[in-house]
Coordinates of C-alpha atoms and ligand atoms in Angstrom, one line a residue:
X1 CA 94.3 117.1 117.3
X2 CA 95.5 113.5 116.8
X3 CA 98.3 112.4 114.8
X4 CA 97.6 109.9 112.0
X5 CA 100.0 107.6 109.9
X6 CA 98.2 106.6 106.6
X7 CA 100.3 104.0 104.8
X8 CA 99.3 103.7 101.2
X9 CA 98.2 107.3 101.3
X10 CA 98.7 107.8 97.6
X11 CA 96.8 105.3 96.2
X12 CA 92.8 105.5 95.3
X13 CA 91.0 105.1 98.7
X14 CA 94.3 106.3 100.5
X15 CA 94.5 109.5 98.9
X16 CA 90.9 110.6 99.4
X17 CA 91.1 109.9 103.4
X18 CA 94.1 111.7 103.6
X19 CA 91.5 114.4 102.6
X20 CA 89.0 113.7 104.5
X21 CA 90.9 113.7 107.6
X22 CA 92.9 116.7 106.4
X23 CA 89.6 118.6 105.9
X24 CA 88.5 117.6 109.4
X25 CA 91.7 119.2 111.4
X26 CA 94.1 115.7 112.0
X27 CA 97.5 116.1 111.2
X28 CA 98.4 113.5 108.4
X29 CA 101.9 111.8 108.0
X30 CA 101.7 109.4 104.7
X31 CA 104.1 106.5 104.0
X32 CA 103.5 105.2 100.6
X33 CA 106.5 103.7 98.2
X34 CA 104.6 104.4 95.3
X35 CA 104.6 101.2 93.4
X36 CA 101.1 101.9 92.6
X37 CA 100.1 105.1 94.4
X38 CA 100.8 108.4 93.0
X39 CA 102.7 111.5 94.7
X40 CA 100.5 114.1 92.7
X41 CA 97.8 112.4 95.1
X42 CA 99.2 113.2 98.2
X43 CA 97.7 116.2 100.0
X44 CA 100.5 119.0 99.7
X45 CA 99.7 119.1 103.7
X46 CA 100.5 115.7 104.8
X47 CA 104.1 115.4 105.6
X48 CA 105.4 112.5 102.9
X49 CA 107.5 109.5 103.6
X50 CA 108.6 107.4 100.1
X51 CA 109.8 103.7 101.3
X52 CA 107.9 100.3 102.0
X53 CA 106.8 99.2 104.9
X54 CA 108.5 95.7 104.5
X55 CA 111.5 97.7 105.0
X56 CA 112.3 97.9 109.2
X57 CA 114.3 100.4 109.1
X58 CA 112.2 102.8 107.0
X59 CA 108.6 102.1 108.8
X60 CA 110.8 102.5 112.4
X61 CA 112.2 106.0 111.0
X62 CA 108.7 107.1 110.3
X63 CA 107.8 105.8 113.6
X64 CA 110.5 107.5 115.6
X65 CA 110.1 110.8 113.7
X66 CA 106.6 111.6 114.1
X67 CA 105.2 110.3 117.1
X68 CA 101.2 109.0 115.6
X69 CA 98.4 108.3 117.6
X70 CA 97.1 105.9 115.5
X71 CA 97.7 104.0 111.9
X72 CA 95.3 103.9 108.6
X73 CA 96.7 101.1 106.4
X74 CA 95.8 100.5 103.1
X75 CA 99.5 99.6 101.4
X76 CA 99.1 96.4 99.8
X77 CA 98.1 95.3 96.8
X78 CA 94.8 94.5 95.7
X79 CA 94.2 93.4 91.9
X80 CA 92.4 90.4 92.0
X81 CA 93.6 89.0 88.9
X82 CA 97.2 89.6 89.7
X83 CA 97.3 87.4 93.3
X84 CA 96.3 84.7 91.3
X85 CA 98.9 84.6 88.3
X86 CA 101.3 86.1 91.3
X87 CA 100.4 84.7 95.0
X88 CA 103.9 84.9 96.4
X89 CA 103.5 88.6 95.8
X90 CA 100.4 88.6 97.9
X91 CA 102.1 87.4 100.3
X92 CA 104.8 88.8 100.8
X93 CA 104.1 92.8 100.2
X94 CA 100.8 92.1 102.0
X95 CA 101.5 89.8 104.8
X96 CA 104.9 90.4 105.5
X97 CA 104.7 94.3 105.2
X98 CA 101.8 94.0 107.7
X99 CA 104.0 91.7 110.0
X100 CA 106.9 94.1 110.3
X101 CA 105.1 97.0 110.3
X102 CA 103.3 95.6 112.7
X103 CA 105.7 94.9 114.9
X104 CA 107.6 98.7 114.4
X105 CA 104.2 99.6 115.6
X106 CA 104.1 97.6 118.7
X107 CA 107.6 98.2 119.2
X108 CA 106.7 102.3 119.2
X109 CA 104.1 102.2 121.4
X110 CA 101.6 102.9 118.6
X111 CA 97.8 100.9 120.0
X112 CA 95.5 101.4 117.0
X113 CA 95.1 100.4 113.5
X114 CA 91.9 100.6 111.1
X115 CA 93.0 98.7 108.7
X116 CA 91.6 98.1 104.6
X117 CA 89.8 94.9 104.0
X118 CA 87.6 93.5 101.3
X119 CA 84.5 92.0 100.7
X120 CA 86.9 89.4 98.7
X121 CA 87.1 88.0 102.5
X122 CA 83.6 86.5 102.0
X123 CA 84.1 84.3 98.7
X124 CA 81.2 83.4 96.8
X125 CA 78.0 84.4 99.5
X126 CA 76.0 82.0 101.0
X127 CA 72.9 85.0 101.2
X128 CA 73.0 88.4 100.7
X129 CA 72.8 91.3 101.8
X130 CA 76.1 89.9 103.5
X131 CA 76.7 90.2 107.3
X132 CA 80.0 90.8 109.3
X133 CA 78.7 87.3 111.0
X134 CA 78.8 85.6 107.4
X135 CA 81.1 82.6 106.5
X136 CA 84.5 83.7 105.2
X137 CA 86.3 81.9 102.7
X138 CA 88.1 83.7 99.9
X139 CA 87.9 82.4 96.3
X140 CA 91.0 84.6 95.4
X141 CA 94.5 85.2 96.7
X142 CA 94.0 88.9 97.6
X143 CA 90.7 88.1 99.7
X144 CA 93.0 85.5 101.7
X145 CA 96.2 87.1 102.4
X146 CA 93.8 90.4 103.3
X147 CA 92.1 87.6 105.9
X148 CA 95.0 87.0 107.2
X149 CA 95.7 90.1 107.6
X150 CA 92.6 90.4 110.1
X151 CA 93.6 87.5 111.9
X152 CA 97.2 89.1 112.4
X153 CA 95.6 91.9 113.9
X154 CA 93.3 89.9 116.4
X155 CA 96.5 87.3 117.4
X156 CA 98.5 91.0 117.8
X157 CA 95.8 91.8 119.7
X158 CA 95.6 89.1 122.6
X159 CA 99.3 89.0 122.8
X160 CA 99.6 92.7 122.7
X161 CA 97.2 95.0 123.6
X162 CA 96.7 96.4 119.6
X163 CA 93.2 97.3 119.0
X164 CA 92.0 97.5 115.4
X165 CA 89.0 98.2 113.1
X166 CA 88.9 95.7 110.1
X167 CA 86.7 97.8 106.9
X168 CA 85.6 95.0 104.3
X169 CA 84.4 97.3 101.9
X170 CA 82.4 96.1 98.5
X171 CA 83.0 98.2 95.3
X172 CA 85.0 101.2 95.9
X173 CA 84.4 103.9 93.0
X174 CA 84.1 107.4 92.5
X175 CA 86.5 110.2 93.1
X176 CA 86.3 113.4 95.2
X177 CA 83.7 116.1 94.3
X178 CA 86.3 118.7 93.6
X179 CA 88.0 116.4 90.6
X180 CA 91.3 117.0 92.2
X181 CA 92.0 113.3 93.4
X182 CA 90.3 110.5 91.7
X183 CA 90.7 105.7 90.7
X184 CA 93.7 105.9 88.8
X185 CA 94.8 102.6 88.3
X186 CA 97.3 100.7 85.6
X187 CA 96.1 98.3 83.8
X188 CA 92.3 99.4 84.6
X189 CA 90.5 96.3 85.4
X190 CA 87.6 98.0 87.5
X191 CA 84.1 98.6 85.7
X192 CA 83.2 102.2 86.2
X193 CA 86.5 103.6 84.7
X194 CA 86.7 101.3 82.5
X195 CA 83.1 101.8 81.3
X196 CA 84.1 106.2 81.4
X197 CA 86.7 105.1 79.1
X198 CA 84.2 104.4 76.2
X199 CA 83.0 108.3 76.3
X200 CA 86.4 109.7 76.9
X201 CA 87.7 108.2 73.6
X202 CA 90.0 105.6 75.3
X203 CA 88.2 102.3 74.1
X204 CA 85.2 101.7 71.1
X205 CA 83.3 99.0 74.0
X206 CA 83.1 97.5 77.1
X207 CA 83.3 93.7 77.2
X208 CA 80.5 92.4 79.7
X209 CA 81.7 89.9 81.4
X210 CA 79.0 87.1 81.0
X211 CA 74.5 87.7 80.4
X212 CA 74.0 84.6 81.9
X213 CA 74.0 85.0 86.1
X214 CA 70.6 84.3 87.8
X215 CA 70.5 87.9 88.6
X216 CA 67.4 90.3 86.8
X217 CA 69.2 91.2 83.6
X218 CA 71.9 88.5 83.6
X219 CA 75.3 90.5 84.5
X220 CA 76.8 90.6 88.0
X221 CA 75.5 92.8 90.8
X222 CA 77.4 94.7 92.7
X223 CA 77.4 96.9 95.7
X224 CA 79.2 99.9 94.8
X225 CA 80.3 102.7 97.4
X226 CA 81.6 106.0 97.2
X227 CA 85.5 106.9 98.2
X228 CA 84.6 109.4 99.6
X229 CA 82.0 107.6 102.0
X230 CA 84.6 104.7 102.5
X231 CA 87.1 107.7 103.3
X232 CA 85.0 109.2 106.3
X233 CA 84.6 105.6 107.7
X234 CA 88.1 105.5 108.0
X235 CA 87.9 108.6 110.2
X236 CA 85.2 107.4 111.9
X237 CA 86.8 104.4 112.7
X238 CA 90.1 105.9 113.8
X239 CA 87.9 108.2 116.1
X240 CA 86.4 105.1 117.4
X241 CA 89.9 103.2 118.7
X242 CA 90.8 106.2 120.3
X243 CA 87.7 107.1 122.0
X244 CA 88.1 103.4 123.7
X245 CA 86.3 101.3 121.3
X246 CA 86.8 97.3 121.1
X247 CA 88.9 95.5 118.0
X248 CA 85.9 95.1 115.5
X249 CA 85.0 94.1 111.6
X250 CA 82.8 96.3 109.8
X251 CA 81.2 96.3 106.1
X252 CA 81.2 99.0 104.0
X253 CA 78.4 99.1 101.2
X254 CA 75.6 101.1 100.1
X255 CA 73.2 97.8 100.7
X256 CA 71.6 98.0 97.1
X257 CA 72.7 96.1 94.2
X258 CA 73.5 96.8 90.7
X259 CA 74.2 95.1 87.6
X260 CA 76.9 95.6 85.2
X261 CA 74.3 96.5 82.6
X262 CA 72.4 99.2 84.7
X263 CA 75.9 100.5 85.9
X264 CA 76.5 100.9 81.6
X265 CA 73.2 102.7 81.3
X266 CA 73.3 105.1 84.3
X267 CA 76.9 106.1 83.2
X268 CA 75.2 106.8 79.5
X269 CA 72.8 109.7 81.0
X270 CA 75.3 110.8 83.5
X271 CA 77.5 111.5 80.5
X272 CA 74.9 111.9 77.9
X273 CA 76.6 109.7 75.2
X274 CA 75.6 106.4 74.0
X275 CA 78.2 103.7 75.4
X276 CA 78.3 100.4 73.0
X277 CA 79.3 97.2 74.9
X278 CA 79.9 93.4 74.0
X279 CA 78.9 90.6 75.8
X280 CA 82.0 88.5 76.5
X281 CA 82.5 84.9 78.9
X282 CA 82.7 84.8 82.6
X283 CA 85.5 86.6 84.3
X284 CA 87.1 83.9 86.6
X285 CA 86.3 83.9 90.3
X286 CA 83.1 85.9 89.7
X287 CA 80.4 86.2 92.3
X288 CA 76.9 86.6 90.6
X289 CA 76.0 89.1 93.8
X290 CA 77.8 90.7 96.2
X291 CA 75.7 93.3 98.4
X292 CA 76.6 94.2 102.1
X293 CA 74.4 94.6 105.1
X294 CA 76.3 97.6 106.5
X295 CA 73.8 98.4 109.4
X296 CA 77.0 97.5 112.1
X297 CA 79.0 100.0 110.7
X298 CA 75.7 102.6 110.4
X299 CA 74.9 101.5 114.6
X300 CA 78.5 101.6 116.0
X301 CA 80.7 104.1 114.3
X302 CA 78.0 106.5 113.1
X303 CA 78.8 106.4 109.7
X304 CA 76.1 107.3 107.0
X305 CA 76.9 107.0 103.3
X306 CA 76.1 110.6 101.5
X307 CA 76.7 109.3 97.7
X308 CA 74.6 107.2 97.7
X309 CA 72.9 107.6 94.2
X310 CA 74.7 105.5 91.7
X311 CA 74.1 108.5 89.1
X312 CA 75.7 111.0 91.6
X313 CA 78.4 108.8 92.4
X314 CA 79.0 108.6 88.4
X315 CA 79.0 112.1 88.7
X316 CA 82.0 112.2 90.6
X317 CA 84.1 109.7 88.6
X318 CA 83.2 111.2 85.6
X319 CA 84.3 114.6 86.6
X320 CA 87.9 113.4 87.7
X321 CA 88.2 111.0 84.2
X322 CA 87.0 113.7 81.5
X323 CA 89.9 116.5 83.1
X324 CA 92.3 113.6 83.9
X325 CA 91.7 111.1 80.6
X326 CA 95.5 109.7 81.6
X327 CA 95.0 109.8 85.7
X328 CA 97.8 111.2 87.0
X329 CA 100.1 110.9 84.2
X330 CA 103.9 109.6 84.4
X331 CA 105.1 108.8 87.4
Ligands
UDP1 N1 83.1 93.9 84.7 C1 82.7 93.8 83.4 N2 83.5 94.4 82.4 C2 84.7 95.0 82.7 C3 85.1 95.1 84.1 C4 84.2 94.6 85.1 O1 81.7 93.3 83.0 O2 85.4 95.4 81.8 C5 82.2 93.4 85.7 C6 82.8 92.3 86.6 O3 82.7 91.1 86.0 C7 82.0 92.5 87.9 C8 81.6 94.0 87.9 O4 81.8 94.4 86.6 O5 80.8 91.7 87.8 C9 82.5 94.8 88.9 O6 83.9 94.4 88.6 P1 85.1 95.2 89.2 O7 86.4 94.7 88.6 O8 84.9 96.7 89.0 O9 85.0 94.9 90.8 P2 85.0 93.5 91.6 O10 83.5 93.2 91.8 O11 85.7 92.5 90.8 O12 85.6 93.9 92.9

C-alpha cells in the first residue's frame, strides 16, 4: 500500500484524514509543527514528524527518511479574520512553506499533491450553486494566498511534471463518529462550535452576525460539509493522481444551503436544550450565500458525501464537544 505524507496532520480536517486513510490500509507519515494542530490528534499509527515546512532542512529530512508516494497538505493557516489584521503571516507560512516544500518535493522525486483549498478562492459569488468554472477573486487574505497556492501548483506543474488535485471546500464541521478526534480551534470563530458552546455551558448566547441578507430568514447561508466527507475526498483524490489522473480543481460541498438561524435551531433538537442568541452587525467580508455545485468532484473522483443531514452532522460535533468541552486541552 502507498505511502502518504500529510502535512498539517494534527489540525481539524488533517487529523480526520489521517484516519480515514489509516482505516483504509495507507501507511501515514504526518509533519505538523503544531502551531495550531494538536499531537493528541495524531493517530498513534502514523509515524510523527514535529517541525515546519518553511524549514528546508526539516521537510528534506522527512523526505529522505520515508520515501512517500504522494503529499496531502493542509499546513497553513486559515482564520479569516487573522490574514486580514496579519497578511504578511499569510504569506509567508502559507506561500513560502508551500514554495519550499515544494521544491523538497520536486527535489525528492515526490509527483503528487492534493492539496487544501477554500471556497474563500471565489470571493463574493456571482451565482450559486458555485462552479469550479466560476470567477475567482478573493475578498480576504487567506482566500488569496490559498489561490496562489493553486497557481504554484499549476506553474510547478508545466515546469515540472507535479500533478495536483486543488479541494476548495465550503464549511468544514463536524468531528468523527467515534468522538475521539474532533474542530478544536483557539479563539473559536466558527459557527457550529461556537453555537455547541451555548449548551455546554461555555457562553449565555450566540451573536448572529447580521438579520438583514436577502436570504429567506435574513442570516447567511452556508454550505456546510462533514470532515469526515471532506476527509475521504482527500483519499479519493490522492487515489486519483496516482492512478494517472490530470492536475484538477474540485469543490467540496453538500450543494444545500443553510442559514445561521436554521443551523441555531437544528443544533437546539440535536441537543435538546433551548440555545438563546443575539442579533449583532455584519461580520466583515461576509458573503450572504455561499453553496457549491460539487457534481465534478461526485463524476471524476467518485466521491459521495455520507453526512449529509445537517442534524446528523450536528450529531457528530456534538458528541466530540460535550466529552471534550476544552478540545484537546493544553498543549
Ligand atoms: N456566524 C455567526 N455567529 C458566530 C459565528 C459565525 O452568525 O458567532 C455566521 C457567519 O457570519 C457566517 C456563518 O455563521 O455567515 C458561518 O461562519 P463560519 O465562521 O463558521 O464560516 P465561514 O462561512 O466564515 O467560513
Amino acid at each position: 500500500m502507498a505511502k502518504i505524507l500529510v502535512l498539517g496532520g494534527a489540525g481539524y480536517i488533517g487529523s480526520h484524514t489521517v484516519y480515514e486513510l489509516i482505516e483504509q490500509g495507507f501507511e501515514v507519515v504526518v509533519a505538523d509543527n503544531l502551531e495550531t494542530g494538536f499531537k493528541a490528534a495524531v493517530h498513534p499509527k502514523a509515524s510523527f514528524y514535529e517541525g515546519d515546512i518553511r524549514d528546508k532542512s526539516f521537510i528534506d529530512g522527512v523526505f529522505e527518511k520515508e520515501r512517500v508516494d504522494a503529499v496531502i497538505h493542509f499546513a497553513a493557516n486559515s482564520q479569516v479574520g487573522e490574514s486580514m489584521t496579519a497578511p504578511l503571516k499569510y504569506y509567508d507560512n502559507n506561500l513560502g512553506g508551500t514554495r519550499t516544500m515544494l521544491q523538497s518535493m520536486i527535489e525528492h522525486g515526490v509527483k503528487y499533491i492534493v492539496f487544501s483549498s477554500t471556497a474563500a478562492t471565489y470571493g463574493e459569488p456571482e451565482r450559486v450553486p458555485i462552479l469550479e468554472t466560476d470567477k475567482t477573486c478573493p475578498t480576504n487574505c487567506y482566500g488569496e494566498t490559498k489561490l496562489a497556492m493553486e497557481r504554484m501548483f499549476y506553474w510547478a506543474q508545466q515546469a515540472h511534471g507535479i500533478r495536483y488535485v486543488s479541494l476548495r471546500y465550503f464549511n468544514a464541521c463536524g468531528a468523527h463518529p467515534t468522538a475521539d478526534i474532533g474542530e478544536a480551534h483557539d479563539p473559536e470563530t466558527h459557527l457550529i462550535p461556537i453555537v455547541l458552546q451555548v449548551p455546554n455551558g461555555k457562553r449565555e448566547y450566540l451573536s448572529v452576525f447580521g438579520e438583514d441578507y436577502d436570504t429567506k430568514d435574513g442570516s447567511c447561508v452556508r454550505d456546510y460539509i462533514h470532515v469526515c466527507d471532506l476527509a475521504s475526498a482527500h483519499v479519493l483524490a490522492a487515489r486519483y493522481l496516482m492512478n494517472g489522473g490530470e492536475s484538477d480543481i474540485f469543490n467540496l460541498g453538500n450543494g444545500v444551503g443553510f442559514t445561521v438561524k436554521e443551523v441555531i435551531s437544528c443544533a437546539e433538537s440535536v441537543v435538546g436544550k433551548k440555545i438563546p442568541f443575539k442579533v449583532a452587525e455584519r461580520r466583515a467580508g461576509d458573503p450572504a450565500l455561499l453553496v457549491a455545485s460539487s457534481d465534478k468532484a461526485k463524476g471524476v473522483l467518485g466521491w459521495k458525501p455520507r453526512f449529509d443531514a445537517l442534524d446528523t452532522i450536528i450529531a457528530t460535533a456534538w458528541r466530540w464537544h460535550s466529552a471534550h468541552p476544552d478540545g484537546y486541552g493544553e498543549k
